[in-house]
Amino acid sequence: MSSVHEDADGVTVCSGALEPLRARWVVAADGAASTLRALSGTPFRGRTYAGTWQLADLRVEDPSLDPARVHMVGGPRGLLVVLPMHLGGWARVVLHLPDGPAPGASDTPAALPAEAAARARPAGRRFPRGRAAPRS
């Protein structure tokens, strides 16, 4: 995003890579370092903390997980949350890495299952065994 222009009828958001987008309103919901918030001149009111969040929708293939429950594993290496979506085995997997990704680790959705499994292993859990694939 390179610019945001507001007028009486709405907002125009511009990016160097895409055509301008026109909307009635736009929401800055991309964290403390929000590009949209900075472009609009809106200050951040709150606190920040170090760490990286990764999120992916994955098909979870672990029969030990109850698909009707939220699963969480936390510890000094991070927080792993598996939220069932009730869509044929799909779950939203959220991983908080307080120290950022491991050196050399990929931050792509395809790398999330391996990173999550490595973070969950000390707690004795095996999940999520899954594969990253876009939902259609």
Tab-separated table of N, CA, C and O in Angstrom:
chain	number	residue	atom	x	y	z
A	1	MET	N	0.851	-1.157	0.000
A	1	MET	CA	0.000	0.000	0.000
A	1	MET	C	0.901	1.225	0.000
A	1	MET	O	1.838	1.333	0.789
A	2	SER	N	0.597	2.135	-0.913
A	2	SER	CA	1.439	3.325	-1.019
A	2	SER	C	0.718	4.614	-0.642
A	2	SER	O	1.364	5.589	-0.266
A	3	SER	N	-0.610	4.621	-0.744
A	3	SER	CA	-1.335	5.830	-0.344
A	3	SER	C	-2.795	5.508	-0.049
A	3	SER	O	-3.340	4.519	-0.528
A	4	VAL	N	-3.396	6.396	0.762
A	4	VAL	CA	-4.811	6.307	1.118
A	4	VAL	C	-5.382	7.708	1.013
A	4	VAL	O	-4.813	8.656	1.563
A	5	HIS	N	-6.486	7.832	0.286
A	5	HIS	CA	-7.129	9.140	0.115
A	5	HIS	C	-8.602	9.010	0.495
A	5	HIS	O	-9.306	8.166	-0.057
A	6	GLU	N	-9.045	9.851	1.412
A	6	GLU	CA	-10.437	9.822	1.863
A	6	GLU	C	-11.161	11.062	1.353
A	6	GLU	O	-10.607	12.163	1.335
A	7	ASP	N	-12.409	10.871	0.931
A	7	ASP	CA	-13.267	11.992	0.556
A	7	ASP	C	-14.664	11.737	1.097
A	7	ASP	O	-14.882	10.759	1.830
A	8	ALA	N	-15.615	12.554	0.762
A	8	ALA	CA	-16.969	12.446	1.309
A	8	ALA	C	-17.659	11.145	0.921
A	8	ALA	O	-18.564	10.687	1.617
A	9	ASP	N	-17.243	10.514	-0.183
A	9	ASP	CA	-17.905	9.298	-0.662
A	9	ASP	C	-17.206	8.004	-0.286
A	9	ASP	O	-17.722	6.922	-0.538
A	10	GLY	N	-16.008	8.088	0.279
A	10	GLY	CA	-15.303	6.859	0.637
A	10	GLY	C	-13.806	7.033	0.654
A	10	GLY	O	-13.282	8.116	0.901
A	11	VAL	N	-13.110	5.941	0.338
A	11	VAL	CA	-11.659	5.874	0.441
A	11	VAL	C	-11.091	5.232	-0.815
A	11	VAL	O	-11.663	4.283	-1.359
A	12	THR	N	-9.956	5.745	-1.277
A	12	THR	CA	-9.215	5.132	-2.368
A	12	THR	C	-7.871	4.677	-1.813
A	12	THR	O	-7.139	5.474	-1.220
A	13	VAL	N	-7.573	3.402	-1.985
A	13	VAL	CA	-6.309	2.831	-1.528
A	13	VAL	C	-5.491	2.504	-2.765
A	13	VAL	O	-5.985	1.854	-3.695
A	14	CYS	N	-4.236	2.960	-2.772
A	14	CYS	CA	-3.366	2.735	-3.918
A	14	CYS	C	-2.161	1.885	-3.519
A	14	CYS	O	-1.663	1.971	-2.402
A	15	SER	N	-1.740	1.084	-4.487
A	15	SER	CA	-0.559	0.242	-4.332
A	15	SER	C	0.192	0.299	-5.645
A	15	SER	O	-0.422	0.404	-6.713
A	16	GLY	N	1.491	0.215	-5.583
A	16	GLY	CA	2.262	0.249	-6.814
A	16	GLY	C	2.007	-0.945	-7.705
A	16	GLY	O	2.199	-0.887	-8.914
A	17	ALA	N	1.548	-2.059	-7.138
A	17	ALA	CA	1.384	-3.293	-7.902
A	17	ALA	C	-0.029	-3.507	-8.436
A	17	ALA	O	-0.222	-4.302	-9.338
A	18	LEU	N	-1.024	-2.824	-7.871
A	18	LEU	CA	-2.418	-3.069	-8.243
A	18	LEU	C	-3.098	-1.781	-8.666
A	18	LEU	O	-2.633	-0.685	-8.369
A	19	GLU	N	-4.233	-1.940	-9.303
A	19	GLU	CA	-5.061	-0.782	-9.636
A	19	GLU	C	-5.613	-0.181	-8.343
A	19	GLU	O	-5.808	-0.894	-7.356
A	20	PRO	N	-5.876	1.120	-8.302
A	20	PRO	CA	-6.473	1.714	-7.094
A	20	PRO	C	-7.778	1.017	-6.729
A	20	PRO	O	-8.547	0.605	-7.594
A	21	LEU	N	-7.999	0.860	-5.439
A	21	LEU	CA	-9.205	0.218	-4.920
A	21	LEU	C	-10.068	1.278	-4.262
A	21	LEU	O	-9.589	2.052	-3.431
A	22	ARG	N	-11.334	1.306	-4.625
A	22	ARG	CA	-12.278	2.280	-4.080
A	22	ARG	C	-13.241	1.544	-3.159
A	22	ARG	O	-13.781	0.478	-3.508
A	23	ALA	N	-13.470	2.081	-1.940
A	23	ALA	CA	-14.374	1.457	-0.973
A	23	ALA	C	-15.034	2.539	-0.121
A	23	ALA	O	-14.566	3.677	-0.067
A	24	ARG	N	-16.125	2.149	0.532
A	24	ARG	CA	-16.790	3.107	1.431
A	24	ARG	C	-15.959	3.350	2.671
A	24	ARG	O	-15.972	4.435	3.228
A	25	TRP	N	-15.235	2.309	3.128
A	25	TRP	CA	-14.377	2.439	4.305
A	25	TRP	C	-13.274	1.405	4.230
A	25	TRP	O	-13.343	0.463	3.453
A	26	VAL	N	-12.253	1.583	5.041
A	26	VAL	CA	-11.137	0.658	5.103
A	26	VAL	C	-10.731	0.515	6.574
A	26	VAL	O	-10.888	1.450	7.360
A	27	VAL	N	-10.273	-0.672	6.960
A	27	VAL	CA	-9.923	-0.969	8.348
A	27	VAL	C	-8.434	-1.280	8.443
A	27	VAL	O	-7.922	-2.080	7.668
A	28	ALA	N	-7.758	-0.657	9.396
A	28	ALA	CA	-6.346	-0.959	9.670
A	28	ALA	C	-6.318	-1.998	10.785
A	28	ALA	O	-6.399	-1.667	11.956
A	29	ALA	N	-6.205	-3.264	10.409
A	29	ALA	CA	-6.203	-4.342	11.392
A	29	ALA	C	-4.967	-5.214	11.213
A	29	ALA	O	-5.016	-6.427	11.349
A	30	ASP	N	-3.859	-4.580	10.906
A	30	ASP	CA	-2.639	-5.341	10.617
A	30	ASP	C	-1.529	-5.067	11.625
A	30	ASP	O	-0.357	-5.129	11.306
A	31	GLY	N	-1.910	-4.781	12.874
A	31	GLY	CA	-0.924	-4.697	13.948
A	31	GLY	C	-0.397	-3.306	14.212
A	31	GLY	O	-0.771	-2.320	13.577
A	32	ALA	N	0.510	-3.255	15.167
A	32	ALA	CA	1.056	-1.978	15.629
A	32	ALA	C	1.841	-1.255	14.544
A	32	ALA	O	1.911	-0.031	14.533
A	33	ALA	N	2.434	-1.995	13.636
A	33	ALA	CA	3.231	-1.401	12.560
A	33	ALA	C	2.400	-1.225	11.290
A	33	ALA	O	2.924	-1.261	10.189
A	34	SER	N	1.112	-1.012	11.437
A	34	SER	CA	0.171	-0.916	10.326
A	34	SER	C	0.568	0.154	9.316
A	34	SER	O	0.718	1.327	9.648
A	35	THR	N	0.715	-0.260	8.069
A	35	THR	CA	0.979	0.686	6.996
A	35	THR	C	-0.189	1.645	6.836
A	35	THR	O	-0.010	2.859	6.681
A	36	LEU	N	-1.394	1.117	6.881
A	36	LEU	CA	-2.583	1.953	6.730
A	36	LEU	C	-2.681	2.993	7.843
A	36	LEU	O	-2.963	4.158	7.597
A	37	ARG	N	-2.409	2.577	9.076
A	37	ARG	CA	-2.466	3.526	10.182
A	37	ARG	C	-1.430	4.632	9.983
A	37	ARG	O	-1.711	5.807	10.183
A	38	ALA	N	-0.221	4.265	9.561
A	38	ALA	CA	0.823	5.261	9.340
A	38	ALA	C	0.430	6.224	8.217
A	38	ALA	O	0.605	7.442	8.351
A	39	LEU	N	-0.108	5.693	7.109
A	39	LEU	CA	-0.504	6.545	5.989
A	39	LEU	C	-1.638	7.487	6.357
A	39	LEU	O	-1.721	8.601	5.837
A	40	SER	N	-2.521	7.052	7.246
A	40	SER	CA	-3.654	7.903	7.634
A	40	SER	C	-3.300	8.865	8.757
A	40	SER	O	-4.092	9.727	9.112
A	41	GLY	N	-2.100	8.692	9.363
A	41	GLY	CA	-1.684	9.570	10.451
A	41	GLY	C	-2.329	9.231	11.778
A	41	GLY	O	-2.321	10.040	12.705
A	42	THR	N	-2.902	8.045	11.903
A	42	THR	CA	-3.562	7.620	13.136
A	42	THR	C	-2.529	7.013	14.078
A	42	THR	O	-1.854	6.046	13.717
A	43	PRO	N	-2.383	7.552	15.287
A	43	PRO	CA	-1.385	7.001	16.213
A	43	PRO	C	-1.823	5.645	16.764
A	43	PRO	O	-3.009	5.334	16.812
A	44	PHE	N	-0.836	4.841	17.157
A	44	PHE	CA	-1.110	3.565	17.808
A	44	PHE	C	-1.252	3.821	19.300
A	44	PHE	O	-0.349	4.345	19.939
A	45	ARG	N	-2.389	3.462	19.849
A	45	ARG	CA	-2.620	3.613	21.285
A	45	ARG	C	-2.665	2.210	21.880
A	45	ARG	O	-3.620	1.490	21.691
A	46	GLY	N	-1.632	1.860	22.574
A	46	GLY	CA	-1.574	0.522	23.140
A	46	GLY	C	-0.142	0.126	23.400
A	46	GLY	O	0.751	0.961	23.401
A	47	ARG	N	0.050	-1.151	23.611
A	47	ARG	CA	1.386	-1.679	23.891
A	47	ARG	C	1.778	-2.661	22.802
A	47	ARG	O	0.917	-3.294	22.189
A	48	THR	N	3.036	-2.804	22.609
A	48	THR	CA	3.546	-3.781	21.659
A	48	THR	C	4.414	-4.781	22.414
A	48	THR	O	4.819	-4.534	23.548
A	49	TYR	N	4.678	-5.892	21.785
A	49	TYR	CA	5.602	-6.878	22.333
A	49	TYR	C	6.292	-7.571	21.178
A	49	TYR	O	5.777	-7.624	20.061
A	50	ALA	N	7.466	-8.093	21.467
A	50	ALA	CA	8.247	-8.754	20.429
A	50	ALA	C	7.634	-10.107	20.100
A	50	ALA	O	6.999	-10.739	20.939
A	51	GLY	N	7.855	-10.544	18.916
A	51	GLY	CA	7.388	-11.870	18.529
A	51	GLY	C	6.784	-11.846	17.147
A	51	GLY	O	6.486	-10.806	16.591
A	52	THR	N	6.612	-13.014	16.613
A	52	THR	CA	6.042	-13.205	15.290
A	52	THR	C	4.821	-14.090	15.420
A	52	THR	O	4.826	-15.062	16.168
A	53	TRP	N	3.757	-13.746	14.690
A	53	TRP	CA	2.560	-14.578	14.638
A	53	TRP	C	2.462	-15.159	13.244
A	53	TRP	O	2.641	-14.455	12.262
A	54	GLN	N	2.176	-16.446	13.165
A	54	GLN	CA	1.919	-17.087	11.889
A	54	GLN	C	0.522	-17.706	11.956
A	54	GLN	O	0.130	-18.233	13.000
A	55	LEU	N	-0.192	-17.634	10.853
A	55	LEU	CA	-1.554	-18.149	10.804
A	55	LEU	C	-1.749	-18.837	9.468
A	55	LEU	O	-1.319	-18.330	8.440
A	56	ALA	N	-2.391	-20.002	9.512
A	56	ALA	CA	-2.703	-20.711	8.272
A	56	ALA	C	-3.948	-21.551	8.474
A	56	ALA	O	-4.219	-22.013	9.586
A	57	ASP	N	-4.706	-21.734	7.424
A	57	ASP	CA	-5.820	-22.678	7.415
A	57	ASP	C	-5.263	-23.979	6.857
A	57	ASP	O	-4.794	-24.020	5.714
A	58	LEU	N	-5.291	-25.041	7.683
A	58	LEU	CA	-4.708	-26.320	7.300
A	58	LEU	C	-5.725	-27.433	7.457
A	58	LEU	O	-6.590	-27.367	8.321
A	59	ARG	N	-5.574	-28.463	6.651
A	59	ARG	CA	-6.338	-29.686	6.860
A	59	ARG	C	-5.549	-30.494	7.884
A	59	ARG	O	-4.448	-30.933	7.608
A	60	VAL	N	-6.103	-30.669	9.064
A	60	VAL	CA	-5.415	-31.357	10.150
A	60	VAL	C	-5.745	-32.841	10.074
A	60	VAL	O	-6.906	-33.226	10.054
A	61	GLU	N	-4.703	-33.667	10.048
A	61	GLU	CA	-4.878	-35.108	9.883
A	61	GLU	C	-4.371	-35.848	11.106
A	61	GLU	O	-3.629	-36.808	10.989
A	62	ASP	N	-4.756	-35.410	12.282
A	62	ASP	CA	-4.308	-36.045	13.522
A	62	ASP	C	-5.535	-36.566	14.257
A	62	ASP	O	-6.308	-35.802	14.828
A	63	PRO	N	-5.764	-37.890	14.267
A	63	PRO	CA	-6.962	-38.436	14.893
A	63	PRO	C	-7.002	-38.232	16.406
A	63	PRO	O	-8.061	-38.382	17.011
A	64	SER	N	-5.892	-37.847	17.027
A	64	SER	CA	-5.902	-37.628	18.475
A	64	SER	C	-6.530	-36.291	18.852
A	64	SER	O	-6.795	-36.043	20.026
A	65	LEU	N	-6.791	-35.432	17.871
A	65	LEU	CA	-7.395	-34.133	18.143
A	65	LEU	C	-8.912	-34.212	18.029
A	65	LEU	O	-9.433	-34.672	17.019
A	66	ASP	N	-9.597	-33.748	19.044
A	66	ASP	CA	-11.055	-33.683	19.015
A	66	ASP	C	-11.445	-32.499	18.131
A	66	ASP	O	-11.125	-31.354	18.454
A	67	PRO	N	-12.139	-32.732	17.021
A	67	PRO	CA	-12.482	-31.631	16.114
A	67	PRO	C	-13.524	-30.669	16.678
A	67	PRO	O	-13.809	-29.657	16.059
A	68	ALA	N	-14.077	-30.970	17.845
A	68	ALA	CA	-15.058	-30.071	18.453
A	68	ALA	C	-14.433	-29.185	19.521
A	68	ALA	O	-15.138	-28.441	20.191
A	69	ARG	N	-13.121	-29.253	19.710
A	69	ARG	CA	-12.464	-28.485	20.763
A	69	ARG	C	-11.301	-27.656	20.218
A	69	ARG	O	-10.670	-28.028	19.245
A	70	VAL	N	-11.029	-26.562	20.899
A	70	VAL	CA	-9.843	-25.752	20.626
A	70	VAL	C	-8.675	-26.395	21.362
A	70	VAL	O	-8.811	-26.813	22.516
A	71	HIS	N	-7.536	-26.506	20.716
A	71	HIS	CA	-6.351	-27.111	21.312
A	71	HIS	C	-5.260	-26.052	21.429
A	71	HIS	O	-5.002	-25.322	20.477
A	72	MET	N	-4.615	-26.001	22.603
A	72	MET	CA	-3.552	-25.022	22.847
A	72	MET	C	-2.378	-25.697	23.528
A	72	MET	O	-2.566	-26.520	24.417
A	73	VAL	N	-1.179	-25.316	23.113
A	73	VAL	CA	0.049	-25.738	23.768
A	73	VAL	C	0.888	-24.480	23.905
A	73	VAL	O	1.092	-23.754	22.931
A	74	GLY	N	1.358	-24.204	25.104
A	74	GLY	CA	2.176	-23.023	25.321
A	74	GLY	C	3.404	-23.349	26.138
A	74	GLY	O	3.434	-24.323	26.881
A	75	GLY	N	4.400	-22.525	25.984
A	75	GLY	CA	5.628	-22.689	26.739
A	75	GLY	C	6.616	-21.633	26.311
A	75	GLY	O	6.292	-20.725	25.546
A	76	PRO	N	7.850	-21.740	26.787
A	76	PRO	CA	8.843	-20.702	26.483
A	76	PRO	C	9.179	-20.602	24.996
A	76	PRO	O	9.645	-19.570	24.549
A	77	ARG	N	8.921	-21.660	24.221
A	77	ARG	CA	9.211	-21.615	22.785
A	77	ARG	C	8.079	-21.026	21.970
A	77	ARG	O	8.218	-20.820	20.770
A	78	GLY	N	6.932	-20.757	22.603
A	78	GLY	CA	5.841	-20.150	21.867
A	78	GLY	C	4.491	-20.727	22.234
A	78	GLY	O	4.358	-21.529	23.158
A	79	LEU	N	3.482	-20.300	21.503
A	79	LEU	CA	2.105	-20.717	21.720
A	79	LEU	C	1.560	-21.267	20.412
A	79	LEU	O	1.718	-20.664	19.356
A	80	LEU	N	0.912	-22.418	20.492
A	80	LEU	CA	0.285	-23.052	19.347
A	80	LEU	C	-1.195	-23.207	19.654
A	80	LEU	O	-1.559	-23.726	20.707
A	81	VAL	N	-2.052	-22.736	18.755
A	81	VAL	CA	-3.495	-22.857	18.919
A	81	VAL	C	-4.056	-23.473	17.639
A	81	VAL	O	-3.732	-23.036	16.539
A	82	VAL	N	-4.883	-24.501	17.813
A	82	VAL	CA	-5.561	-25.137	16.686
A	82	VAL	C	-7.057	-24.940	16.901
A	82	VAL	O	-7.628	-25.421	17.881
A	83	LEU	N	-7.686	-24.197	16.003
A	83	LEU	CA	-9.106	-23.859	16.097
A	83	LEU	C	-9.870	-24.603	15.000
A	83	LEU	O	-9.729	-24.275	13.820
A	84	PRO	N	-10.669	-25.624	15.349
A	84	PRO	CA	-11.435	-26.342	14.323
A	84	PRO	C	-12.379	-25.396	13.592
A	84	PRO	O	-12.972	-24.502	14.190
A	85	MET	N	-12.493	-25.601	12.287
A	85	MET	CA	-13.375	-24.760	11.477
A	85	MET	C	-14.655	-25.489	11.085
A	85	MET	O	-15.502	-24.917	10.416
A	86	HIS	N	-14.790	-26.756	11.476
A	86	HIS	CA	-15.980	-27.547	11.174
A	86	HIS	C	-16.251	-27.588	9.675
A	86	HIS	O	-17.382	-27.503	9.233
A	87	LEU	N	-15.180	-27.722	8.910
A	87	LEU	CA	-15.279	-27.777	7.453
A	87	LEU	C	-14.467	-28.957	6.934
A	87	LEU	O	-13.455	-28.794	6.267
A	88	GLY	N	-14.848	-30.153	7.291
A	88	GLY	CA	-14.188	-31.335	6.762
A	88	GLY	C	-12.729	-31.482	7.137
A	88	GLY	O	-11.910	-31.788	6.281
A	89	GLY	N	-12.396	-31.248	8.380
A	89	GLY	CA	-11.027	-31.426	8.835
A	89	GLY	C	-10.151	-30.192	8.782
A	89	GLY	O	-8.991	-30.232	9.171
A	90	TRP	N	-10.675	-29.080	8.322
A	90	TRP	CA	-9.894	-27.848	8.266
A	90	TRP	C	-9.843	-27.202	9.646
A	90	TRP	O	-10.798	-27.249	10.409
A	91	ALA	N	-8.703	-26.587	9.934
A	91	ALA	CA	-8.521	-25.868	11.191
A	91	ALA	C	-7.694	-24.622	10.924
A	91	ALA	O	-6.868	-24.591	10.004
A	92	ARG	N	-7.920	-23.606	11.705
A	92	ARG	CA	-7.065	-22.422	11.682
A	92	ARG	C	-5.971	-22.673	12.715
A	92	ARG	O	-6.256	-22.908	13.881
A	93	VAL	N	-4.730	-22.664	12.266
A	93	VAL	CA	-3.586	-22.920	13.130
A	93	VAL	C	-2.866	-21.596	13.335
A	93	VAL	O	-2.494	-20.918	12.372
A	94	VAL	N	-2.704	-21.221	14.608
A	94	VAL	CA	-2.049	-19.969	14.967
A	94	VAL	C	-0.822	-20.317	15.791
A	94	VAL	O	-0.908	-21.085	16.750
A	95	LEU	N	0.303	-19.749	15.410
A	95	LEU	CA	1.562	-20.027	16.085
A	95	LEU	C	2.202	-18.709	16.476
A	95	LEU	O	2.395	-17.832	15.637
A	96	HIS	N	2.484	-18.540	17.757
A	96	HIS	CA	3.193	-17.356	18.230
A	96	HIS	C	4.624	-17.748	18.531
A	96	HIS	O	4.874	-18.683	19.299
A	97	LEU	N	5.559	-17.060	17.908
A	97	LEU	CA	6.977	-17.322	18.086
A	97	LEU	C	7.592	-16.123	18.799
A	97	LEU	O	7.889	-15.109	18.177
A	98	PRO	N	7.764	-16.190	20.141
A	98	PRO	CA	8.243	-15.016	20.875
A	98	PRO	C	9.618	-14.540	20.433
A	98	PRO	O	9.916	-13.354	20.524
A	99	ASP	N	10.449	-15.452	19.918
A	99	ASP	CA	11.791	-15.078	19.472
A	99	ASP	C	11.886	-14.992	17.957
A	99	ASP	O	12.976	-14.954	17.409
A	100	GLY	N	10.752	-15.002	17.281
A	100	GLY	CA	10.754	-14.997	15.832
A	100	GLY	C	10.971	-16.407	15.304
A	100	GLY	O	11.191	-17.342	16.059
A	101	PRO	N	10.903	-16.569	13.978
A	101	PRO	CA	11.109	-17.891	13.387
A	101	PRO	C	12.517	-18.402	13.678
A	101	PRO	O	13.444	-17.623	13.877
A	102	ALA	N	12.672	-19.707	13.675
A	102	ALA	CA	13.991	-20.306	13.854
A	102	ALA	C	14.902	-19.857	12.720
A	102	ALA	O	14.434	-19.621	11.605
A	103	PRO	N	16.203	-19.732	12.977
A	103	PRO	CA	17.119	-19.320	11.907
A	103	PRO	C	16.994	-20.236	10.695
A	103	PRO	O	16.978	-21.455	10.824
A	104	GLY	N	16.861	-19.634	9.538
A	104	GLY	CA	16.749	-20.398	8.306
A	104	GLY	C	15.365	-20.956	8.038
A	104	GLY	O	15.137	-21.572	7.007
A	105	ALA	N	14.422	-20.768	8.957
A	105	ALA	CA	13.075	-21.306	8.771
A	105	ALA	C	12.308	-20.463	7.763
A	105	ALA	O	12.488	-19.263	7.676
A	106	SER	N	11.449	-21.106	7.045
A	106	SER	CA	10.593	-20.423	6.089
A	106	SER	C	9.375	-19.887	6.819
A	106	SER	O	8.897	-20.486	7.775
A	107	ASP	N	8.871	-18.747	6.379
A	107	ASP	CA	7.655	-18.214	6.997
A	107	ASP	C	6.450	-18.395	6.083
A	107	ASP	O	5.470	-17.694	6.188
A	108	THR	N	6.507	-19.378	5.198
A	108	THR	CA	5.394	-19.646	4.298
A	108	THR	C	4.384	-20.564	4.977
A	108	THR	O	4.737	-21.312	5.897
A	109	PRO	N	3.130	-20.549	4.538
A	109	PRO	CA	2.141	-21.468	5.124
A	109	PRO	C	2.555	-22.927	5.032
A	109	PRO	O	2.264	-23.717	5.921
A	110	ALA	N	3.267	-23.311	3.984
A	110	ALA	CA	3.678	-24.703	3.835
A	110	ALA	C	4.645	-25.127	4.943
A	110	ALA	O	4.727	-26.308	5.280
A	111	ALA	N	5.373	-24.185	5.533
A	111	ALA	CA	6.334	-24.506	6.591
A	111	ALA	C	5.688	-24.531	7.972
A	111	ALA	O	6.292	-25.016	8.923
A	112	LEU	N	4.469	-24.035	8.094
A	112	LEU	CA	3.833	-23.922	9.404
A	112	LEU	C	3.640	-25.263	10.111
A	112	LEU	O	3.934	-25.353	11.305
A	113	PRO	N	3.174	-26.344	9.455
A	113	PRO	CA	2.994	-27.602	10.190
A	113	PRO	C	4.282	-28.104	10.852
A	113	PRO	O	4.261	-28.536	12.006
A	114	ALA	N	5.409	-28.030	10.158
A	114	ALA	CA	6.666	-28.505	10.738
A	114	ALA	C	7.091	-27.627	11.912
A	114	ALA	O	7.535	-28.126	12.950
A	115	GLU	N	6.947	-26.320	11.777
A	115	GLU	CA	7.304	-25.398	12.870
A	115	GLU	C	6.396	-25.633	14.066
A	115	GLU	O	6.846	-25.679	15.206
A	116	ALA	N	5.093	-25.798	13.823
A	116	ALA	CA	4.150	-26.044	14.916
A	116	ALA	C	4.456	-27.351	15.622
A	116	ALA	O	4.446	-27.430	16.856
A	117	ALA	N	4.759	-28.399	14.850
A	117	ALA	CA	5.074	-29.691	15.453
A	117	ALA	C	6.332	-29.601	16.299
A	117	ALA	O	6.400	-30.173	17.394
A	118	ALA	N	7.331	-28.867	15.834
A	118	ALA	CA	8.567	-28.716	16.602
A	118	ALA	C	8.307	-27.963	17.900
A	118	ALA	O	8.874	-28.282	18.945
A	119	ARG	N	7.423	-26.975	17.860
A	119	ARG	CA	7.111	-26.197	19.066
A	119	ARG	C	6.264	-27.013	20.034
A	119	ARG	O	6.354	-26.840	21.230
A	120	ALA	N	5.418	-27.907	19.531
A	120	ALA	CA	4.528	-28.692	20.395
A	120	ALA	C	5.236	-29.895	21.002
A	120	ALA	O	4.834	-30.386	22.048
A	121	ARG	N	6.278	-30.381	20.373
A	121	ARG	CA	6.943	-31.616	20.792
A	121	ARG	C	7.333	-31.637	22.264
A	121	ARG	O	7.102	-32.638	22.936
A	122	PRO	N	7.912	-30.564	22.854
A	122	PRO	CA	8.288	-30.647	24.272
A	122	PRO	C	7.108	-30.918	25.200
A	122	PRO	O	7.274	-31.446	26.278
A	123	ALA	N	5.911	-30.570	24.770
A	123	ALA	CA	4.735	-30.797	25.609
A	123	ALA	C	4.154	-32.192	25.383
A	123	ALA	O	3.146	-32.546	25.972
A	124	GLY	N	4.780	-32.975	24.524
A	124	GLY	CA	4.313	-34.340	24.300
A	124	GLY	C	3.184	-34.457	23.298
A	124	GLY	O	2.601	-35.521	23.139
A	125	ARG	N	2.862	-33.391	22.594
A	125	ARG	CA	1.780	-33.437	21.604
A	125	ARG	C	2.355	-33.687	20.225
A	125	ARG	O	3.486	-33.349	19.947
A	126	ARG	N	1.529	-34.233	19.327
A	126	ARG	CA	1.974	-34.540	17.980
A	126	ARG	C	1.368	-33.619	16.937
A	126	ARG	O	1.586	-33.811	15.775
A	127	PHE	N	0.550	-32.674	17.308
A	127	PHE	CA	-0.185	-31.940	16.294
A	127	PHE	C	0.485	-30.632	15.939
A	127	PHE	O	1.305	-30.163	16.681
A	128	PRO	N	0.058	-30.000	14.845
A	128	PRO	CA	-0.840	-30.561	13.850
A	128	PRO	C	-0.047	-31.270	12.766
A	128	PRO	O	0.897	-30.715	12.243
A	129	ARG	N	-0.416	-32.466	12.477
A	129	ARG	CA	0.132	-33.143	11.317
A	129	ARG	C	-0.795	-32.752	10.192
A	129	ARG	O	-1.945	-33.127	10.169
A	130	GLY	N	-0.348	-31.966	9.299
A	130	GLY	CA	-1.235	-31.480	8.273
A	130	GLY	C	-0.456	-31.042	7.061
A	130	GLY	O	0.758	-31.123	7.024
A	131	ARG	N	-1.182	-30.564	6.111
A	131	ARG	CA	-0.534	-30.030	4.923
A	131	ARG	C	-1.174	-28.689	4.630
A	131	ARG	O	-2.363	-28.500	4.848
A	132	ALA	N	-0.371	-27.799	4.173
A	132	ALA	CA	-0.880	-26.475	3.846
A	132	ALA	C	-1.422	-26.507	2.438
A	132	ALA	O	-0.775	-27.001	1.525
A	133	ALA	N	-2.622	-26.017	2.292
A	133	ALA	CA	-3.233	-25.934	0.978
A	133	ALA	C	-4.280	-24.841	1.036
A	133	ALA	O	-4.977	-24.721	2.049
A	134	PRO	N	-4.379	-24.036	0.020
A	134	PRO	CA	-5.404	-22.998	0.056
A	134	PRO	C	-6.790	-23.621	0.034
A	134	PRO	O	-7.005	-24.632	-0.622
A	135	ARG	N	-7.698	-23.012	0.790
A	135	ARG	CA	-9.084	-23.485	0.744
A	135	ARG	C	-9.706	-22.984	-0.539
A	135	ARG	O	-9.436	-21.905	-1.006
A	136	SER	N	-10.572	-23.801	-1.092
A	136	SER	CA	-11.258	-23.369	-2.322
A	136	SER	C	-12.739	-23.287	-2.090
A	136	SER	O	-13.268	-23.685	-1.112
